[in-house]
XYZ file of C-alpha atoms in Angstrom:
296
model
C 116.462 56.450 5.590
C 113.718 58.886 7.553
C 114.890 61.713 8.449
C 113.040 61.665 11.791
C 114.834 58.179 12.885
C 118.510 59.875 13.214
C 116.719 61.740 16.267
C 115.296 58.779 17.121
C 111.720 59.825 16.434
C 109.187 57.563 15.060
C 105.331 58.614 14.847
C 103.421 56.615 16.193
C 99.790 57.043 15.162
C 97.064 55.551 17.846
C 99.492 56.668 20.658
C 99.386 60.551 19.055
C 95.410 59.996 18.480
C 94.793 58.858 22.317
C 96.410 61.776 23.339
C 94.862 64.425 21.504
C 91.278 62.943 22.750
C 92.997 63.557 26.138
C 93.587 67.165 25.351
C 90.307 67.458 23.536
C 88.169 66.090 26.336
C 90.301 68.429 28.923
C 89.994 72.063 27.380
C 87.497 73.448 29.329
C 89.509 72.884 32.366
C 92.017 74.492 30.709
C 90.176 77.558 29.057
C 90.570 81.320 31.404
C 90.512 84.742 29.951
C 94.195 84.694 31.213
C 95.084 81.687 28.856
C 92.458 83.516 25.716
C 94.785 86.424 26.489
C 97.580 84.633 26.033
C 96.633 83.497 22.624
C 95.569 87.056 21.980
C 99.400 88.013 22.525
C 100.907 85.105 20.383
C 99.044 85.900 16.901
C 100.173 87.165 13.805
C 97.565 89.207 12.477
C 97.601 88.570 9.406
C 95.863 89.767 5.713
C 96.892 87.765 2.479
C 94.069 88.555 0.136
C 94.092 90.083 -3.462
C 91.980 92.761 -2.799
C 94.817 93.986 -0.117
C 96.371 97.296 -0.705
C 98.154 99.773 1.507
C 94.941 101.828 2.706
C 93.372 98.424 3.894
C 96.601 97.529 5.418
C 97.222 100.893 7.178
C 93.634 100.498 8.216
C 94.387 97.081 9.712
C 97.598 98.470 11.991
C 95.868 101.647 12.888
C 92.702 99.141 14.357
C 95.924 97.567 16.368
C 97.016 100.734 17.404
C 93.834 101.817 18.633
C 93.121 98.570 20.267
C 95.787 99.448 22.840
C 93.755 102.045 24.258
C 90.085 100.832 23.902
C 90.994 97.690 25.877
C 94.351 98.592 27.706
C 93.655 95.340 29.584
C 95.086 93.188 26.588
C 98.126 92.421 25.372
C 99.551 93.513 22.140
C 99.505 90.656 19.127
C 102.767 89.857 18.302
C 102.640 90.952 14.686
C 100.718 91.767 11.809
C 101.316 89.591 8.540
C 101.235 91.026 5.053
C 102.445 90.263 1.487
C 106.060 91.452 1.076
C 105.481 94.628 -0.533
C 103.173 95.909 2.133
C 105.897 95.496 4.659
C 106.835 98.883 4.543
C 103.465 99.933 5.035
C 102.806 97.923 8.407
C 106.260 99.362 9.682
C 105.577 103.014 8.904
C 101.852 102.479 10.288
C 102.326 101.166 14.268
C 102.722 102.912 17.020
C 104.645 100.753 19.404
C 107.624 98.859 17.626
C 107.216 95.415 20.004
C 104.138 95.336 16.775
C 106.594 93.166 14.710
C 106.431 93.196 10.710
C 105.867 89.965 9.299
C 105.553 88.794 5.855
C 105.645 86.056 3.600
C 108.540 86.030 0.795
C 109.759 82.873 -1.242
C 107.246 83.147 -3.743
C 104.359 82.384 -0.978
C 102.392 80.500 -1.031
C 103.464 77.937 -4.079
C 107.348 78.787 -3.762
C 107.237 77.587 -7.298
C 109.719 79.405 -8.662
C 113.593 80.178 -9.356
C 115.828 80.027 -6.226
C 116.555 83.634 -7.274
C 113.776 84.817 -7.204
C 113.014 83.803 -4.213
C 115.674 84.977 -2.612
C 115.451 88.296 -4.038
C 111.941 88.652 -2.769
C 113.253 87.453 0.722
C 116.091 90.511 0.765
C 113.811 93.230 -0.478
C 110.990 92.311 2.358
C 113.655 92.838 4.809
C 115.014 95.744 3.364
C 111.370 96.985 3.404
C 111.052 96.599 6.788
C 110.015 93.025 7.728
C 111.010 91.558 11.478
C 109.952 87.751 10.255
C 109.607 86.292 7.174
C 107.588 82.963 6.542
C 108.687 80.779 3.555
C 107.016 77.772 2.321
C 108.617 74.515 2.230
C 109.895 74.043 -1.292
C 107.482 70.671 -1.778
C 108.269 70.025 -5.610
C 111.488 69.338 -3.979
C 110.713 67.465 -0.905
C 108.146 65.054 -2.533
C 110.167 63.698 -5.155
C 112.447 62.510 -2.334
C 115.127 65.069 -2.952
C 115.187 66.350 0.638
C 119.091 67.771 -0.078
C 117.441 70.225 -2.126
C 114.608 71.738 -0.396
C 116.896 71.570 2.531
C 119.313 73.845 0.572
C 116.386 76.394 -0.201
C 115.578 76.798 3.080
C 119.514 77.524 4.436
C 120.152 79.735 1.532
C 116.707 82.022 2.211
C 118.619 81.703 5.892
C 121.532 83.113 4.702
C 120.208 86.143 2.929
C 117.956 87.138 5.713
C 121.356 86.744 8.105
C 122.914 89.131 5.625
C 120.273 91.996 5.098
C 119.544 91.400 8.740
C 123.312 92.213 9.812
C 123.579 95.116 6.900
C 120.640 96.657 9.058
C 121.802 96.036 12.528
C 118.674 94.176 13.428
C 117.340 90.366 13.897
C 114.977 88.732 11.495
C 112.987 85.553 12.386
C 112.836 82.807 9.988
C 109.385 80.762 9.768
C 109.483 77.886 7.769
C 105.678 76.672 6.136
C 105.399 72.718 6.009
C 102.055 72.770 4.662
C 101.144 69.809 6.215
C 97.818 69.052 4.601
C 100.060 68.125 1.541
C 102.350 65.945 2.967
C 99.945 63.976 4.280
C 101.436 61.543 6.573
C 103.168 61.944 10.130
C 106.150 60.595 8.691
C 106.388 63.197 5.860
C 105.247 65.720 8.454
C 108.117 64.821 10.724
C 111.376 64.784 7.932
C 109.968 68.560 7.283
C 110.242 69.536 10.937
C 113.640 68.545 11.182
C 114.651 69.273 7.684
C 113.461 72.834 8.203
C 114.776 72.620 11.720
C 118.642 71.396 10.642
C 118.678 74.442 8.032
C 117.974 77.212 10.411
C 114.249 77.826 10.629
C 113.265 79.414 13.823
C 109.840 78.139 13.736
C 108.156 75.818 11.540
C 104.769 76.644 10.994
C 101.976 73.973 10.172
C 100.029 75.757 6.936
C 100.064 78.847 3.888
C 96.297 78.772 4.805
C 95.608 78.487 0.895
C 94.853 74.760 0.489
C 92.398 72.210 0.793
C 93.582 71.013 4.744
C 95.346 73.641 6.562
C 95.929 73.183 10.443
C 95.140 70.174 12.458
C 95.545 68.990 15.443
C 97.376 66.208 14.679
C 100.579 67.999 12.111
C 100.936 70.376 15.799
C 101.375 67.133 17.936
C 103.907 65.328 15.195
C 105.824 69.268 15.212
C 105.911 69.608 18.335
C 107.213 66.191 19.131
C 109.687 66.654 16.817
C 110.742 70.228 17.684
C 111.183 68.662 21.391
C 113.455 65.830 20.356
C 115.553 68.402 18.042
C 115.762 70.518 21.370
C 117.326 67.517 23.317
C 119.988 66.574 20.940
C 120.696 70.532 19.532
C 119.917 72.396 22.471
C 118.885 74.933 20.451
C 114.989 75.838 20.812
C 112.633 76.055 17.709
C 109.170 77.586 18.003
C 105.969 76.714 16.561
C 103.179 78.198 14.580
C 99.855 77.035 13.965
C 98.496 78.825 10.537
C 95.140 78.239 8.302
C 91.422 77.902 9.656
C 91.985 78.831 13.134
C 89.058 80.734 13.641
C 87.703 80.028 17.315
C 88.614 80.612 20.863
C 88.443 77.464 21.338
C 90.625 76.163 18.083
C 93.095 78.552 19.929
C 92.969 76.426 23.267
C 93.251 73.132 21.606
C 96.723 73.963 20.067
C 97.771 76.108 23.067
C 97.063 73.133 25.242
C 99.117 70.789 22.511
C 102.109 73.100 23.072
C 102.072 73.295 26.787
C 101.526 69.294 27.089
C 104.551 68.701 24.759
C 107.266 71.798 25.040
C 106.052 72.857 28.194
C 105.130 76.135 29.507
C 108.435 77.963 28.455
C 107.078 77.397 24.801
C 103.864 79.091 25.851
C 105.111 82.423 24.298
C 105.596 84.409 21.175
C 108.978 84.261 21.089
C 108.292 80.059 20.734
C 104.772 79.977 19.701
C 102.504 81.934 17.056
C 99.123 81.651 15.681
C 98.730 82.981 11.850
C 95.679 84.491 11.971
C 92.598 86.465 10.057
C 89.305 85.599 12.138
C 90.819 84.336 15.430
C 91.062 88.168 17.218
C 87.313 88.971 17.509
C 86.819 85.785 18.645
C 88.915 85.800 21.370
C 87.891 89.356 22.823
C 84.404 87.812 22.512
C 85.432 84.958 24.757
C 86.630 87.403 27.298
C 84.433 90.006 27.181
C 81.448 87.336 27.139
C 79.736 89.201 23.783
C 80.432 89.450 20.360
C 82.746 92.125 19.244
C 83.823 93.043 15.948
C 86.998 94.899 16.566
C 88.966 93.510 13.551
């Protein structure tokens, strides 16, 4: 049986398709600088290229810090997003601590690998400083069918970040990847959200930004349906993130507006809502400011 059908969830494709033309053909009524502000607040600025290393990183959270005082009229992102060894970097580097640490552990973004070792790479990000940490879905798991096991994965990176987290007398956020251009389907898409969901992600996030099809509009309508129906039967809130080739203002509207139709507007923030993002800043300062600038 589906997993989505014991929350008595069933995609259902043309409805989901009418509705996003809805959204599409109302963003412009729903574009402000207030709402590309918004956006600007939610992202996880984020760097996951080879060529990283800790001067380009430092480099990267000083242009945050500085940000705060060439435009004081913005809001802070809500993180920057590194590889798991630079997480010490990004913590030692910002000024203002609401600047969470977030990195990707598990053996991003393939988590193919040895429970173990994922695990282990999970504890020492933490250790190293890391506020969040996004996983990936184990998929040579979930798409042989054996849904037990990738569902075991994801409680057991749980339960080591729970552990370090209470060790260090702090909270760590859990983000759990689908990558949904992989799975393919709406239906696969939606036994992810709640498998993720059911083993203690706090967000599932759409994309590892490293395949073919990363975000789309249609994997944030399925996750957000299904984050909604976990909410009514769990009562326990999930958040979402949209991740891989978000690179316009409006791109950011689109799944803003997705969230707010579905979750409503107590979703509309980062403690429920992220954007993992490289190129997305500039553009929305642009937006606002009404000319290009290359901040980041």
């Amino acid at each position: 049986m589906e997993l989505y059908t014991k929350y008595g969830y069933a995609p259902e494709k043309e409805a989901i398709a009418r509705h996003l033309e809805l959204i599409a053909s109302g963003l412009e009524q729903v574009v402000s600088n207030e709402v590309l502000k918004e956006c600007f607040s939610i992202m996880d600025l984020t760097t996951l290229s080879p060529k990283d290393t800790p001067s380009s990183v430092r480099k990267l959270v000083e242009k945050v810090n500085s940000f705060a005082a060439d435009y004081p009229a913005y809001p802070l992102p809500a993180s920057v997003c590194v590889y798991p060894n630079f997480a010490s970097v990004v913590r030692k580097t910002r000024k203002n601590p609401n600047l969470h640490v977030t990195t990707v552990a598990g053996c991003f973004p393939s988590s193919q690998s040895f429970l173990e070792v994922k695990l282990r790479e999970i504890e020492l990000a933490v250790r190293e400083g890391a506020d969040e940490i996004d996983i990936v879905l184990a998929l040579n798991s979930f798409l042989e069918g054996d849904y037990e096991t990738a569902g075991k994965e994801i409680l057991a990176s749980r339960e080591c970040i729970d552990k370090v987290a209470a060790e260090l007398g702090r909270p760590v956020v859990l983000k759990v990847i689908l990558e949904t251009g992989l799975l393919m389907t709406p239906e696969r898409i939606a036994d992810a959200s709640f498998l993720a969901m059911e083993n203690g992600a706090d967000f599932i996030k759409t994309s590892t930004g490293k395949v073919e099809v990363n975000a789309t509009p249609m994997a944030a309508y399925v996750m957000c349906q299904c984050i909604k129906k976990f909410y009514e039967q769990t009562g326990r809130k999930v958040g979402f993130k949209a991740a891989g080739g978000i690179s316009s203002a409006m791109d950011a509207v689109c799944y803003y507006s997705i969230v707010s139709t579905i979750l409503g507007k107590e979703w509309l923030d980062k403690s429920l809502f992220r954007f993992g993002v490289s190129r997305l800043a500039n553009q929305l300062v642009s937006a606002v400011e009404q000319k290009t600038v290359t901040y980041f």
